[in-house]
mmCIF file of C-alpha atoms and ligand atoms in Angstrom:
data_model
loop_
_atom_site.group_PDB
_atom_site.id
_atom_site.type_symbol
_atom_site.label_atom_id
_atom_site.label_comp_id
_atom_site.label_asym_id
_atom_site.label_seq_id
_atom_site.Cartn_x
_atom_site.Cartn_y
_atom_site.Cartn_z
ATOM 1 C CA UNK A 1 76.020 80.091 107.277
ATOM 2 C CA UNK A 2 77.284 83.253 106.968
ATOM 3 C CA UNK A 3 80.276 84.332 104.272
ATOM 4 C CA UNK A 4 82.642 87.197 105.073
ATOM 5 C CA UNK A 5 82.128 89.616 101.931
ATOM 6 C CA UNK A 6 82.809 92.991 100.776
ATOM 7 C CA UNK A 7 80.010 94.337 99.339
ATOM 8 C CA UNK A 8 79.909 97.491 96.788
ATOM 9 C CA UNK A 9 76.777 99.320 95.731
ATOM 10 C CA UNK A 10 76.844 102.238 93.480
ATOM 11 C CA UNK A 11 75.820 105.391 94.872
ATOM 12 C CA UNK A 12 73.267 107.857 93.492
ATOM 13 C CA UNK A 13 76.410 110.018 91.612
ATOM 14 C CA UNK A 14 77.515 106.639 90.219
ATOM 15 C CA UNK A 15 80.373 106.481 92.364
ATOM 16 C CA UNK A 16 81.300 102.848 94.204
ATOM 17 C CA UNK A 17 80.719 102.526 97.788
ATOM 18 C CA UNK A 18 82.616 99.854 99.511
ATOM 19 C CA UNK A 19 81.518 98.118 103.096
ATOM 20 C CA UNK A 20 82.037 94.215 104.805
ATOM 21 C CA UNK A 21 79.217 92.767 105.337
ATOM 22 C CA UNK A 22 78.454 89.336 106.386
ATOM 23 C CA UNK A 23 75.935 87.647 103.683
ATOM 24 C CA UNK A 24 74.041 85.026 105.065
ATOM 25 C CA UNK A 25 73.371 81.861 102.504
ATOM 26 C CA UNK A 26 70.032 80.747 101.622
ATOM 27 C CA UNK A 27 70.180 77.915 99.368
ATOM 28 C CA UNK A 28 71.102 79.902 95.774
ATOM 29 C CA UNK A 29 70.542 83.121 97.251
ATOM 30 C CA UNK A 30 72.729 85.702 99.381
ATOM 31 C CA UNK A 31 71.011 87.826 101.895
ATOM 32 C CA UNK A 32 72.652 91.089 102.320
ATOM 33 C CA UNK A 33 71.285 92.653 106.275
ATOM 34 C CA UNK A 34 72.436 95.930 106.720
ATOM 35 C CA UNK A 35 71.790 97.607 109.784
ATOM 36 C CA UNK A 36 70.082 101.039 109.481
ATOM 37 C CA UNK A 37 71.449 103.657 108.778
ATOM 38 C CA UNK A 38 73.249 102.354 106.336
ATOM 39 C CA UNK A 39 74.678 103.691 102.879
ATOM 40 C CA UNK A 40 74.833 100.187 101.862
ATOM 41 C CA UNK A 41 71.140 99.712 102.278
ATOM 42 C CA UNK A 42 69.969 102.916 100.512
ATOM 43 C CA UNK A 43 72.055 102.199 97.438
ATOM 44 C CA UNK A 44 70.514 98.585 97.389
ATOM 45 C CA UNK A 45 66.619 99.784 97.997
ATOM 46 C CA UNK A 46 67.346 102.340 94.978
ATOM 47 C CA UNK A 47 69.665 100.069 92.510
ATOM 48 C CA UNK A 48 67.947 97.139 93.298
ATOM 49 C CA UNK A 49 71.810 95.783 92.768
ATOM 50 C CA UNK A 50 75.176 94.491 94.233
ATOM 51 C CA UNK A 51 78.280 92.612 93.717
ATOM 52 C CA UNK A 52 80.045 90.851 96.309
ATOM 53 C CA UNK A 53 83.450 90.486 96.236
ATOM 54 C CA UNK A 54 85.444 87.527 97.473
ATOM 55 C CA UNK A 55 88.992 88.728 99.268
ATOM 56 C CA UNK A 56 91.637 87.438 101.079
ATOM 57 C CA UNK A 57 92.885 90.755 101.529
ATOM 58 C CA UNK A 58 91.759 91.748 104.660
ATOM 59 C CA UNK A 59 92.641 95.345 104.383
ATOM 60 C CA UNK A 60 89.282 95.338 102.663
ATOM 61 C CA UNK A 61 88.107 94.812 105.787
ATOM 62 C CA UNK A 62 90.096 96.546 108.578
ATOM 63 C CA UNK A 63 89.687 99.546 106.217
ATOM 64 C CA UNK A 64 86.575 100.487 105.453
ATOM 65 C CA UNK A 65 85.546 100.346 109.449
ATOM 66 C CA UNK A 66 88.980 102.476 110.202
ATOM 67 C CA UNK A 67 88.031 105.220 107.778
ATOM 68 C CA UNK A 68 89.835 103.460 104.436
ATOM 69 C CA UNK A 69 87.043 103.697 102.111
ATOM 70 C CA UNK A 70 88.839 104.690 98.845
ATOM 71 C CA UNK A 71 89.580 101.204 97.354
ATOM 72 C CA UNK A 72 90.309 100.481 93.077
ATOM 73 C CA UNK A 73 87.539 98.829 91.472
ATOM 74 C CA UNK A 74 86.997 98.012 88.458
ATOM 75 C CA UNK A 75 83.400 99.100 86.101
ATOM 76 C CA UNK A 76 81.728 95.776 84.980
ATOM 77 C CA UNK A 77 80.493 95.812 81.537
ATOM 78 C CA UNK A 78 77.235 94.410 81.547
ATOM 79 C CA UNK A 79 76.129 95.260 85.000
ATOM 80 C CA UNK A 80 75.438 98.679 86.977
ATOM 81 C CA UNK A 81 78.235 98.423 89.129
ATOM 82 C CA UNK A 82 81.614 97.649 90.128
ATOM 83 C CA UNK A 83 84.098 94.845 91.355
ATOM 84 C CA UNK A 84 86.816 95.454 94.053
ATOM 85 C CA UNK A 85 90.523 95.101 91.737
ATOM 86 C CA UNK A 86 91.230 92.660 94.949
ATOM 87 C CA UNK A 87 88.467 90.425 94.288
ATOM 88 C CA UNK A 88 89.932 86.943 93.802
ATOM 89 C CA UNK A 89 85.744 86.186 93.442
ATOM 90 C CA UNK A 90 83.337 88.571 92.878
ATOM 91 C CA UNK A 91 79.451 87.464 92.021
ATOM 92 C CA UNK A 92 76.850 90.073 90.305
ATOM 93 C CA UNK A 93 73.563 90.296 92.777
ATOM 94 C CA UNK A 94 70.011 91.195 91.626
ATOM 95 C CA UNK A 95 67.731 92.397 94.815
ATOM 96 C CA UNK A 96 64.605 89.845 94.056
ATOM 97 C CA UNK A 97 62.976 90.254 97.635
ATOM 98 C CA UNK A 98 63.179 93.051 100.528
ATOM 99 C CA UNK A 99 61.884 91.947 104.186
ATOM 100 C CA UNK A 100 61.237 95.007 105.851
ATOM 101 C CA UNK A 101 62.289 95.855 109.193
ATOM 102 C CA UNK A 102 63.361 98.777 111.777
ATOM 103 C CA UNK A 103 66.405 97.942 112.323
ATOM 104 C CA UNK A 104 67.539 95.570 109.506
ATOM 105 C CA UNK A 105 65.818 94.819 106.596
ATOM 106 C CA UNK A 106 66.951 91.468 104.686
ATOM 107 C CA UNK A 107 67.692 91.911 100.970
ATOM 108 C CA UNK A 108 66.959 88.210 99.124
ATOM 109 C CA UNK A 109 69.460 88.271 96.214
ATOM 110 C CA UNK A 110 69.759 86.058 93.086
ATOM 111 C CA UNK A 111 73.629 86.005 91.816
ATOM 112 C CA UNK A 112 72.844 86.822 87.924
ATOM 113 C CA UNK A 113 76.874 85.790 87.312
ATOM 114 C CA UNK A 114 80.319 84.845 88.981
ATOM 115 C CA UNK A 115 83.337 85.287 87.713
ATOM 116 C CA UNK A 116 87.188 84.235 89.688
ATOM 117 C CA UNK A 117 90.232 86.487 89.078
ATOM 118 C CA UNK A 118 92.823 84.948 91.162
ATOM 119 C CA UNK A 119 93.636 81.702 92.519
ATOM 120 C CA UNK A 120 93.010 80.668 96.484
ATOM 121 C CA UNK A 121 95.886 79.731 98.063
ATOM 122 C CA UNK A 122 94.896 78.392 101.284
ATOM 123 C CA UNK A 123 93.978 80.009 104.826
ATOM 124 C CA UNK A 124 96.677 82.193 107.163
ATOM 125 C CA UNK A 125 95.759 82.425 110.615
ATOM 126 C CA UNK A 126 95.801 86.090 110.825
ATOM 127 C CA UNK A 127 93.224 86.952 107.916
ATOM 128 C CA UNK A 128 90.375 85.222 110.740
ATOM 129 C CA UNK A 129 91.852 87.193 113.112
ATOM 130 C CA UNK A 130 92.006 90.301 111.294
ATOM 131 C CA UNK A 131 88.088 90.250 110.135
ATOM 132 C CA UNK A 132 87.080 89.393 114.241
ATOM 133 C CA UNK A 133 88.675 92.407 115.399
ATOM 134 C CA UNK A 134 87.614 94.632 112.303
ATOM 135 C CA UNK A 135 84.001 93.287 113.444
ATOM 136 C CA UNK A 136 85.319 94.387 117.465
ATOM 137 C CA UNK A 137 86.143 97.626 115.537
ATOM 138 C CA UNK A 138 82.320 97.997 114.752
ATOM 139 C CA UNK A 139 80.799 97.188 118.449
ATOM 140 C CA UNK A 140 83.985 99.483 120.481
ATOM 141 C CA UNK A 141 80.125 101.061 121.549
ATOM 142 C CA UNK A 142 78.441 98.181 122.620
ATOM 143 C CA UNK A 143 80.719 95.497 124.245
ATOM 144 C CA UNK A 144 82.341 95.719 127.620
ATOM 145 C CA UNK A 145 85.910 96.923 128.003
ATOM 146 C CA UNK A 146 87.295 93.333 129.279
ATOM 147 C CA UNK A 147 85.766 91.531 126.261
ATOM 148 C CA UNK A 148 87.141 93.755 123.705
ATOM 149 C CA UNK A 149 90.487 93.798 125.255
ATOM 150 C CA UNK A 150 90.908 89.661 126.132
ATOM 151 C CA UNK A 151 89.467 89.019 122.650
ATOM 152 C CA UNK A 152 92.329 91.136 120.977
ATOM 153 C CA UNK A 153 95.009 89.824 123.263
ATOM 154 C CA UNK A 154 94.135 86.474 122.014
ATOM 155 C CA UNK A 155 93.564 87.490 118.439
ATOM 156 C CA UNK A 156 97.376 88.990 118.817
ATOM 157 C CA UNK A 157 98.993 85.421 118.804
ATOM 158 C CA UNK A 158 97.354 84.627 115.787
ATOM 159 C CA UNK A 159 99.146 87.988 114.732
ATOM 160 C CA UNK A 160 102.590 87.454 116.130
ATOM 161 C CA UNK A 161 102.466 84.020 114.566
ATOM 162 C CA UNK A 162 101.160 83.881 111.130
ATOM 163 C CA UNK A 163 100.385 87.469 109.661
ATOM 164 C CA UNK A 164 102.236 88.564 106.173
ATOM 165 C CA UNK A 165 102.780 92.414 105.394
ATOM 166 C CA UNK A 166 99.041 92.261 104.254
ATOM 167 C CA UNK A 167 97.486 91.389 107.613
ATOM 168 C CA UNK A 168 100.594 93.310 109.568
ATOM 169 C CA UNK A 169 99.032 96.251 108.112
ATOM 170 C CA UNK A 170 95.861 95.363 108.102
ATOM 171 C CA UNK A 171 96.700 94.964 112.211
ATOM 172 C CA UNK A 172 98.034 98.480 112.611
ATOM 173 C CA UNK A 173 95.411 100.340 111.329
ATOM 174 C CA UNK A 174 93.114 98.287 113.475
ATOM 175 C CA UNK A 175 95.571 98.921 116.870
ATOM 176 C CA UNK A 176 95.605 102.525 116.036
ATOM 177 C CA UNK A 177 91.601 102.796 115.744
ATOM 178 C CA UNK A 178 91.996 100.585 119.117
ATOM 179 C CA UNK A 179 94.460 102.934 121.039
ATOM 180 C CA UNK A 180 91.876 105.763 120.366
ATOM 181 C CA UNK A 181 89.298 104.069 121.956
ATOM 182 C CA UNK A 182 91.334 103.369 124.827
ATOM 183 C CA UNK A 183 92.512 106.646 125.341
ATOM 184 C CA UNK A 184 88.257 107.708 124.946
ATOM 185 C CA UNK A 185 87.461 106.051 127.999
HETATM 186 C C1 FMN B 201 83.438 91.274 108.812
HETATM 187 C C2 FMN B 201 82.370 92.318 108.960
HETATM 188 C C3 FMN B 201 81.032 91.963 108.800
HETATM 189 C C4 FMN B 201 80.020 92.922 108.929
HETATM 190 N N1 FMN B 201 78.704 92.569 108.738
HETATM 191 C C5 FMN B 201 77.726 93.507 108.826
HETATM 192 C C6 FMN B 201 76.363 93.177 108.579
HETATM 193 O O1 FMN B 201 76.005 92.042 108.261
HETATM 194 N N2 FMN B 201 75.439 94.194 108.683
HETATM 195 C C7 FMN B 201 75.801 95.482 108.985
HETATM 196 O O2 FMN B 201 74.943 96.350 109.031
HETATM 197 N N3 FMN B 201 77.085 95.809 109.225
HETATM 198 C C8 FMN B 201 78.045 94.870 109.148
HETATM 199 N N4 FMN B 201 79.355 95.212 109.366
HETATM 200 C C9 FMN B 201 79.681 96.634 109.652
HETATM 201 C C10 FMN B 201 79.647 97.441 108.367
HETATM 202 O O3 FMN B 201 80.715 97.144 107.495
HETATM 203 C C11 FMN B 201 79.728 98.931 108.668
HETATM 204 O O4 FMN B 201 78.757 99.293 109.592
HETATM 205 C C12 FMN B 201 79.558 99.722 107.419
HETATM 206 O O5 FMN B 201 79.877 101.031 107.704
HETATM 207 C C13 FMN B 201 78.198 99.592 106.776
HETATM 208 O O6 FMN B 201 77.580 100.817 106.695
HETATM 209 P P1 FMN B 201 77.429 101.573 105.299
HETATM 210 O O7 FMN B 201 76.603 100.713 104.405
HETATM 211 O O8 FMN B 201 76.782 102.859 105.681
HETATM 212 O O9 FMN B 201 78.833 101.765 104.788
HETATM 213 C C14 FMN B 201 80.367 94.256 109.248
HETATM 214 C C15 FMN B 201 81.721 94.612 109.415
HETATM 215 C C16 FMN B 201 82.719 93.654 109.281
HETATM 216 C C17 FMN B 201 84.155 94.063 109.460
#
């Protein structure tokens, strides 16, 4: 199983770096599998932690991979990082295992503490659609033209049916990174 997160790491001038990532569930643990190169991974192989923050504000994740990286977050007390203000979730990782690889190392991580902000208020259509084409926004490279285009025109209904203001913009920054791409080829 694999759980939709946004992940921040502090970097080495103590500032927060922000990035989705999807954490794949391991029993207690969370492993974290950035791809390399990654900031993400660096911070984690020199920290040794992360918190993972729990959202259903999915501009957290339609910006960071359309150049939005400058999120608030909030410095935890007794830990050496930082929680996304949006978090309705966040959980406190400690790095207890690294499986090295290539391409993508797996970071085994023990949540150390988990705290809820906000209340859950149930699932709109458009927040699923909104983190599949922010993942589309990461493989514009590697997919063919006709998959990334029919998967958006059906992601669109969910869209034109169900989306708030959040996931509206959320959508617009994602159709703007889109009509680039288009205009690329
Ligand atoms: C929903 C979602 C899930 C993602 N999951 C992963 C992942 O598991 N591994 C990865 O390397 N990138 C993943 N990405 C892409 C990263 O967010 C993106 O490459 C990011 O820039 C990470 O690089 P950084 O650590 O240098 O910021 C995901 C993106 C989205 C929108």
């Amino acid at each position: 199983m694999i759980l939709e997160s946004v992940v921040t790491t502090r970097s080495e001038d103590g500032s927060a770096h922000i990035a989705p990532l999807g954490l794949h569930v391991d029993g207690a643990h969370l492993i974290i599998a950035p791809f390399r190169p990654s900031k993400t991974l660096e911070n984690l192989q020199r920290e040794g932690h992360a918190v993972v923050n729990w959202t259903t504000d999915v501009r957290l994740f339609a910006g960071p991979v359309t150049g939005r990286r400058d999120w608030p977050v909030i410095a935890l007390d007794h830990f050496p990082g930082y929680r996304l203000e949006a978090a309705q979730t966040h959980a406190e990782l400690k790095v207890i295992e690294i499986e090295e690889d290539a391409q993508r190392p797996k970071f085994h991580c023990a949540i150390t503490r988990e705290e809820t902000h906000s209340p859950f208020r149930g699932f709109i259509r458009a927040q699923a659609a909104v983190v599949e084409a922010a993942i589309l926004v990461t493989r514009l490279h590697m997919l063919p033209k006709e998959k990334i285009e029919s998967e958006l025109g059906y992601l669109q209904i969910a869209i034109d049916k169900t989306a708030g203001p959040i996931e509206q913009e959320a959508w617009s920054w994602i159709m703007v990174r889109i009509d680039t791409w288009r205009k690329e080829r």
